[in-house]
XYZ file of N, CA and C in Angstrom:
483
model
N 170.879 128.509 -76.710
C 172.330 128.645 -77.269
C 173.312 127.475 -77.082
N 172.722 126.291 -77.232
C 173.403 125.082 -77.324
C 173.776 124.593 -75.935
N 173.235 125.073 -74.945
C 173.505 124.604 -73.676
C 172.638 123.359 -73.245
N 173.034 122.417 -72.567
C 172.152 121.309 -72.155
C 171.579 121.775 -70.718
N 170.223 121.591 -70.521
C 169.730 122.156 -69.467
C 168.992 121.114 -68.655
N 168.502 121.315 -67.411
C 167.734 120.414 -66.656
C 166.480 120.581 -67.029
N 165.659 119.361 -67.382
C 164.370 119.429 -68.066
C 163.421 120.091 -67.186
N 163.582 119.902 -65.755
C 162.614 120.470 -64.782
C 162.641 121.914 -64.419
N 163.986 122.483 -64.645
C 164.122 123.878 -64.103
C 164.567 124.851 -65.250
N 165.034 124.316 -66.296
C 165.555 125.056 -67.435
C 166.952 125.610 -67.155
N 167.491 125.275 -66.157
C 168.919 125.686 -65.715
C 169.848 124.992 -66.501
N 171.151 125.474 -66.902
C 172.166 124.684 -67.526
C 172.579 123.616 -66.503
N 172.863 122.414 -66.964
C 173.400 121.410 -66.192
C 174.608 120.965 -66.719
N 175.296 121.385 -67.631
C 176.551 120.952 -68.236
C 177.268 122.393 -68.557
N 178.530 122.230 -68.868
C 179.213 123.507 -69.218
C 178.772 123.764 -70.632
N 179.031 125.125 -71.005
C 178.388 125.637 -72.238
C 179.236 125.023 -73.486
N 180.370 124.486 -73.404
C 180.950 123.801 -74.480
C 180.698 122.374 -74.638
N 179.717 121.794 -73.821
C 179.509 120.336 -73.976
C 178.802 119.969 -75.368
N 179.461 118.930 -76.045
C 179.111 118.587 -77.413
C 178.491 117.125 -77.387
N 178.241 116.536 -76.109
C 177.683 115.079 -76.245
C 176.393 114.962 -76.523
N 175.715 113.870 -76.104
C 174.426 113.472 -76.401
C 173.564 114.340 -75.472
N 172.227 114.511 -76.037
C 171.225 115.096 -75.236
C 171.544 116.761 -75.109
N 172.353 117.258 -76.100
C 172.589 118.663 -76.375
C 171.722 119.304 -77.302
N 170.441 119.048 -77.169
C 169.383 119.707 -77.937
C 167.976 119.650 -77.077
N 167.080 120.470 -77.545
C 165.905 120.637 -76.911
C 165.104 119.416 -77.231
N 164.273 119.036 -76.195
C 163.271 117.894 -76.286
C 161.890 118.438 -76.052
N 161.003 118.250 -76.999
C 159.760 118.637 -77.037
C 159.037 118.056 -75.851
N 159.233 116.727 -75.604
C 158.567 115.898 -74.617
C 158.915 116.402 -73.218
N 160.115 116.775 -72.937
C 160.678 117.364 -71.615
C 159.947 118.670 -71.372
N 159.997 119.513 -72.390
C 159.393 120.845 -72.314
C 157.957 120.673 -71.927
N 157.204 119.820 -72.510
C 155.763 119.616 -72.313
C 155.687 118.892 -70.943
N 156.393 118.082 -70.449
C 156.329 117.484 -69.190
C 156.569 118.427 -68.111
N 157.677 119.414 -68.219
C 157.978 120.384 -67.263
C 156.839 121.407 -67.243
N 156.302 121.816 -68.353
C 155.179 122.743 -68.201
C 154.050 122.193 -67.591
N 153.609 120.854 -67.807
C 152.693 120.108 -67.064
C 152.939 120.199 -65.649
N 154.095 119.847 -65.350
C 154.614 119.755 -63.867
C 154.401 120.958 -63.203
N 154.700 122.035 -63.834
C 154.557 123.338 -63.107
C 153.013 123.743 -62.832
N 152.208 123.227 -63.683
C 150.771 123.175 -63.425
C 150.119 122.290 -62.406
N 150.920 121.447 -61.887
C 150.486 120.355 -61.089
C 149.857 119.314 -61.728
N 150.262 119.153 -63.002
C 149.463 118.021 -63.886
C 150.688 116.998 -64.181
N 150.360 115.606 -64.131
C 151.205 114.633 -64.467
C 151.204 114.410 -65.905
N 152.172 114.396 -66.587
C 152.356 113.853 -68.005
C 153.689 113.074 -67.948
N 153.724 111.804 -68.478
C 154.903 111.017 -68.510
C 156.142 111.700 -68.632
N 157.096 111.452 -67.696
C 158.197 112.164 -67.634
C 159.332 111.379 -66.974
N 160.511 111.833 -67.077
C 161.670 111.273 -66.276
C 161.264 111.276 -64.757
N 161.660 110.335 -63.890
C 162.381 109.154 -64.206
C 161.585 108.078 -64.512
N 160.201 108.159 -64.652
C 159.378 107.089 -65.329
C 159.672 106.633 -66.615
N 160.172 107.559 -67.530
C 160.719 107.330 -68.752
C 161.881 108.319 -69.063
N 162.893 107.840 -69.725
C 164.050 108.754 -70.174
C 163.489 109.733 -71.171
N 164.410 110.780 -71.361
C 164.115 111.675 -72.447
C 164.100 111.187 -73.786
N 164.968 110.394 -74.157
C 165.030 109.753 -75.488
C 163.655 109.112 -75.760
N 163.156 109.361 -77.044
C 161.869 108.710 -77.417
C 160.716 108.941 -76.531
N 160.724 109.916 -75.736
C 159.756 110.332 -74.624
C 158.364 110.702 -75.273
N 158.354 111.482 -76.382
C 157.310 111.831 -77.176
C 156.509 110.636 -77.583
N 157.186 109.578 -78.045
C 156.466 108.428 -78.531
C 155.876 107.674 -77.300
N 156.546 107.737 -76.165
C 156.062 107.134 -74.987
C 154.888 107.839 -74.365
N 154.905 109.269 -74.213
C 153.813 109.955 -73.938
C 152.704 109.738 -74.734
N 152.792 109.705 -76.073
C 151.565 109.419 -76.911
C 150.872 108.177 -76.445
N 151.695 107.225 -76.282
C 151.063 105.907 -75.929
C 150.521 106.019 -74.505
N 151.265 106.634 -73.781
C 150.657 106.624 -72.324
C 149.325 107.395 -72.231
N 149.288 108.495 -73.041
C 148.017 109.323 -73.178
C 146.876 108.395 -73.646
N 147.173 107.577 -74.239
C 146.014 106.690 -74.770
C 145.447 105.794 -73.704
N 146.148 105.574 -72.648
C 145.791 104.434 -71.771
C 144.990 104.818 -70.635
N 144.727 103.900 -69.755
C 144.022 104.205 -68.442
C 144.833 104.939 -67.422
N 146.034 104.871 -67.376
C 146.902 105.643 -66.447
C 146.712 107.125 -66.609
N 146.738 107.570 -67.966
C 146.433 109.048 -68.264
C 144.977 109.452 -67.952
N 143.994 108.606 -68.172
C 142.612 108.923 -67.961
C 142.446 109.045 -66.287
N 143.043 108.320 -65.725
C 143.148 108.286 -64.217
C 143.706 109.544 -63.515
N 144.631 110.089 -64.442
C 145.278 111.361 -63.991
C 144.567 112.573 -64.508
N 143.425 112.376 -65.247
C 142.632 113.480 -65.692
C 142.592 113.903 -67.046
N 143.430 113.218 -67.909
C 143.547 113.426 -69.191
C 142.447 112.765 -69.979
N 141.878 113.424 -71.070
C 140.894 112.916 -72.015
C 141.187 113.340 -73.557
N 140.980 112.509 -74.253
C 141.118 112.530 -75.802
C 140.186 113.487 -76.278
N 140.717 114.486 -77.166
C 139.882 115.410 -77.833
C 139.806 115.037 -79.322
N 138.673 114.902 -79.825
C 138.639 114.383 -81.140
C 138.775 115.200 -82.329
N 138.543 116.654 -82.073
C 138.613 117.699 -83.019
C 139.477 118.851 -82.821
N 140.185 119.217 -83.739
C 141.212 120.391 -83.404
C 140.460 121.630 -82.989
N 139.281 121.713 -83.609
C 138.565 122.967 -83.156
C 138.087 122.908 -81.609
N 137.909 121.675 -81.158
C 137.537 121.537 -79.693
C 138.762 121.791 -78.874
N 140.166 121.212 -79.323
C 141.308 121.290 -78.746
C 141.550 122.877 -78.601
N 141.541 123.705 -79.681
C 141.745 125.061 -79.503
C 140.768 125.858 -78.661
N 139.499 125.362 -78.614
C 138.536 125.974 -77.710
C 138.852 125.677 -76.166
N 139.197 124.403 -75.981
C 139.577 124.047 -74.530
C 140.760 124.820 -74.119
N 141.805 124.930 -74.987
C 143.088 125.822 -74.586
C 142.620 127.214 -74.284
N 141.615 127.763 -75.072
C 141.210 129.166 -74.963
C 140.424 129.213 -73.656
N 139.871 128.203 -73.255
C 139.052 128.254 -71.967
C 139.971 127.878 -70.613
N 141.397 127.701 -70.874
C 142.317 127.634 -69.887
C 142.625 126.176 -69.471
N 142.288 125.210 -70.291
C 142.687 124.021 -70.077
C 144.130 123.710 -70.586
N 145.018 122.720 -70.068
C 146.160 122.345 -70.628
C 145.787 121.173 -71.834
N 146.306 121.633 -73.044
C 145.946 120.683 -74.290
C 147.281 120.305 -74.843
N 147.561 119.204 -75.119
C 148.866 118.779 -75.875
C 148.307 118.248 -77.115
N 149.102 118.343 -78.131
C 149.097 117.515 -79.451
C 150.278 116.651 -79.588
N 150.026 115.447 -79.848
C 151.052 114.462 -80.011
C 151.132 113.775 -81.307
N 152.292 113.257 -81.587
C 152.463 112.418 -82.831
C 153.584 111.372 -82.557
N 153.040 110.083 -82.541
C 154.009 109.099 -82.267
C 154.547 108.585 -83.643
N 155.791 108.626 -83.495
C 156.518 108.223 -85.033
C 156.025 106.715 -85.184
N 155.736 106.316 -86.417
C 155.554 105.051 -86.713
C 156.687 104.067 -86.476
N 157.815 104.744 -86.724
C 159.159 103.889 -86.404
C 159.531 104.172 -84.857
N 159.557 103.010 -84.218
C 159.587 103.203 -82.664
C 161.017 103.571 -82.302
N 162.031 103.654 -83.242
C 163.395 104.067 -82.898
C 163.736 105.612 -83.300
N 162.491 106.218 -83.941
C 162.684 107.685 -84.288
C 161.755 108.513 -83.415
N 162.229 109.576 -82.993
C 161.320 110.410 -82.086
C 159.970 110.875 -82.705
N 158.925 110.984 -81.931
C 157.685 111.482 -82.366
C 157.684 113.028 -81.928
N 156.647 113.678 -81.758
C 156.664 115.023 -81.373
C 155.481 115.356 -80.431
N 155.560 116.532 -79.575
C 154.636 116.846 -78.752
C 154.702 118.376 -78.474
N 153.528 118.984 -78.579
C 153.373 120.543 -78.320
C 152.358 120.824 -77.462
N 152.283 121.991 -76.938
C 151.232 122.632 -76.054
C 150.459 123.449 -76.978
N 149.126 123.242 -76.905
C 148.164 124.195 -77.614
C 148.059 125.403 -76.841
N 148.130 126.515 -77.263
C 148.001 127.811 -76.599
C 146.819 128.603 -76.996
N 146.420 129.372 -76.263
C 145.192 130.220 -76.546
C 145.436 131.127 -77.830
N 144.389 131.186 -78.636
C 144.349 131.847 -79.863
C 142.905 132.160 -80.262
N 142.638 133.420 -80.719
C 141.397 133.825 -81.379
C 141.425 133.569 -82.842
N 142.073 132.566 -83.376
C 142.139 132.608 -84.782
C 140.822 132.208 -85.518
N 140.720 132.405 -86.620
C 139.507 132.249 -87.511
C 139.281 130.771 -87.603
N 138.081 130.247 -87.850
C 137.679 128.986 -88.224
C 138.582 128.495 -89.456
N 138.652 129.456 -90.495
C 139.242 129.196 -91.772
C 140.841 128.924 -91.294
N 141.493 129.755 -90.664
C 142.902 129.565 -90.241
C 143.089 128.309 -89.343
N 142.124 127.936 -88.546
C 142.197 126.723 -87.752
C 142.050 125.538 -88.561
N 141.166 125.476 -89.582
C 141.070 124.292 -90.507
C 142.290 124.371 -91.466
N 142.954 125.333 -91.755
C 144.066 125.313 -92.860
C 145.303 124.942 -92.112
N 145.559 125.407 -90.794
C 146.847 125.213 -90.167
C 146.751 124.669 -88.728
N 145.653 124.317 -88.396
C 145.477 123.731 -86.909
C 145.627 124.693 -85.766
N 145.478 124.204 -84.670
C 145.711 125.048 -83.385
C 146.914 125.837 -83.254
N 146.953 126.934 -82.601
C 148.103 127.593 -82.236
C 148.846 126.795 -81.144
N 150.158 126.720 -81.247
C 151.025 125.935 -80.255
C 152.294 126.726 -79.848
N 152.804 126.212 -78.703
C 154.213 126.514 -78.300
C 154.976 125.194 -78.137
N 156.271 125.186 -78.627
C 156.984 124.005 -78.674
C 158.484 124.290 -78.578
N 159.098 123.018 -78.165
C 160.399 123.061 -78.142
C 160.781 121.856 -79.047
N 162.023 121.811 -79.590
C 162.303 120.719 -80.464
C 163.530 121.237 -81.484
N 163.435 120.507 -82.717
C 164.297 121.004 -83.660
C 164.221 122.564 -83.891
N 162.936 123.011 -83.805
C 162.590 124.422 -83.860
C 161.707 124.849 -82.640
N 162.228 125.799 -81.811
C 161.550 126.188 -80.860
C 160.821 127.381 -81.174
N 159.373 127.283 -80.725
C 158.457 128.368 -81.116
C 157.716 128.931 -79.910
N 157.620 130.060 -79.705
C 156.570 130.672 -78.618
C 155.217 130.579 -79.262
N 154.941 130.820 -80.509
C 153.689 130.725 -81.246
C 153.934 130.273 -82.649
N 153.263 129.227 -82.981
C 153.296 128.690 -84.201
C 151.941 127.898 -84.505
N 151.745 127.196 -85.584
C 150.720 126.378 -85.757
C 151.048 124.950 -85.883
N 150.069 123.954 -85.667
C 150.431 122.644 -85.701
C 150.989 122.248 -87.055
N 150.497 122.794 -88.164
C 150.886 122.442 -89.463
C 152.649 122.619 -89.567
N 152.775 123.843 -89.082
C 154.275 124.149 -89.132
C 155.133 123.325 -88.095
N 154.695 123.410 -87.007
C 155.365 122.838 -85.697
C 155.745 121.385 -85.949
N 154.666 120.746 -86.755
C 154.933 119.180 -86.836
C 155.462 118.890 -88.309
N 155.756 119.942 -88.962
C 156.207 119.632 -90.471
C 157.478 118.838 -90.656
N 158.369 118.721 -89.709
C 159.595 117.839 -89.824
C 159.147 116.271 -89.620
N 157.773 116.086 -89.333
C 157.382 114.772 -89.071
C 156.383 114.384 -90.100
N 156.678 113.639 -91.181
C 155.778 113.446 -92.451
C 154.803 112.516 -91.813
N 153.493 112.795 -92.217
C 152.491 112.008 -91.760
C 151.742 112.483 -90.607
N 152.258 113.515 -89.999
C 151.771 114.020 -88.700
C 150.566 114.847 -88.935
N 150.653 115.947 -89.762
C 149.772 116.801 -90.113
C 148.914 116.466 -91.349
N 147.615 116.489 -91.337
C 146.673 116.770 -90.282
C 146.246 115.559 -89.598
N 146.295 114.440 -89.985
C 145.634 113.251 -89.432
C 146.377 112.278 -88.508
N 147.703 112.671 -88.520
C 148.509 111.777 -87.598
C 148.601 112.188 -86.171
N 148.002 113.420 -85.927
C 148.231 113.933 -84.570
C 147.052 113.591 -83.612
N 147.190 113.658 -82.390
C 145.958 113.373 -81.480
C 146.263 114.571 -80.405
N 145.057 114.990 -79.981
C 144.857 116.046 -78.946
C 144.265 115.362 -77.602
N 144.854 115.955 -76.481
C 144.595 115.580 -75.269
C 144.419 116.907 -74.181
N 143.278 116.749 -73.514
C 143.170 117.933 -72.659
C 143.071 117.515 -71.330
N 143.473 118.382 -70.200
C 143.585 118.307 -68.872
C 142.969 119.539 -68.183
N 142.170 119.561 -67.356
C 141.597 120.476 -66.537
C 142.871 121.339 -65.646
N 142.812 122.428 -65.448
C 143.767 123.099 -64.571
C 143.140 123.493 -63.332
N 143.633 123.000 -62.292
C 142.960 123.415 -61.054
C 143.316 124.728 -60.354
């Protein structure tokens, strides 16, 4: 409802009529907070600020630091959906080619969708951002990022202990 919240707790951290910067949801902070709740590290404040964090998370996930934290790249969206169905934390990321414009990140959620639906729309996701969704698909969730769907996104999975 337009309130600025603390990325870790979800609690308001400014008064309800605050109109300054940061008064919208951040997909990257949402994903980082969800991972943190599961005891999994995903690049987050204070190591990187909330602005352009999705781009930074995408770059971080490609590197050795993410691998040492237990993340691995998943090459096919069918495998990404399957791993989420098995209880892994799976994220889908899109780094914006313009480093001054935010990318996007979402969490793949379990879904028993058909292979046809998966191929047509991608895995099922939960996301925060311009549009918050408890359940949508990658095609819709990344639609405000031209070039993301289907070949501009990358999937990464992490086991949940």
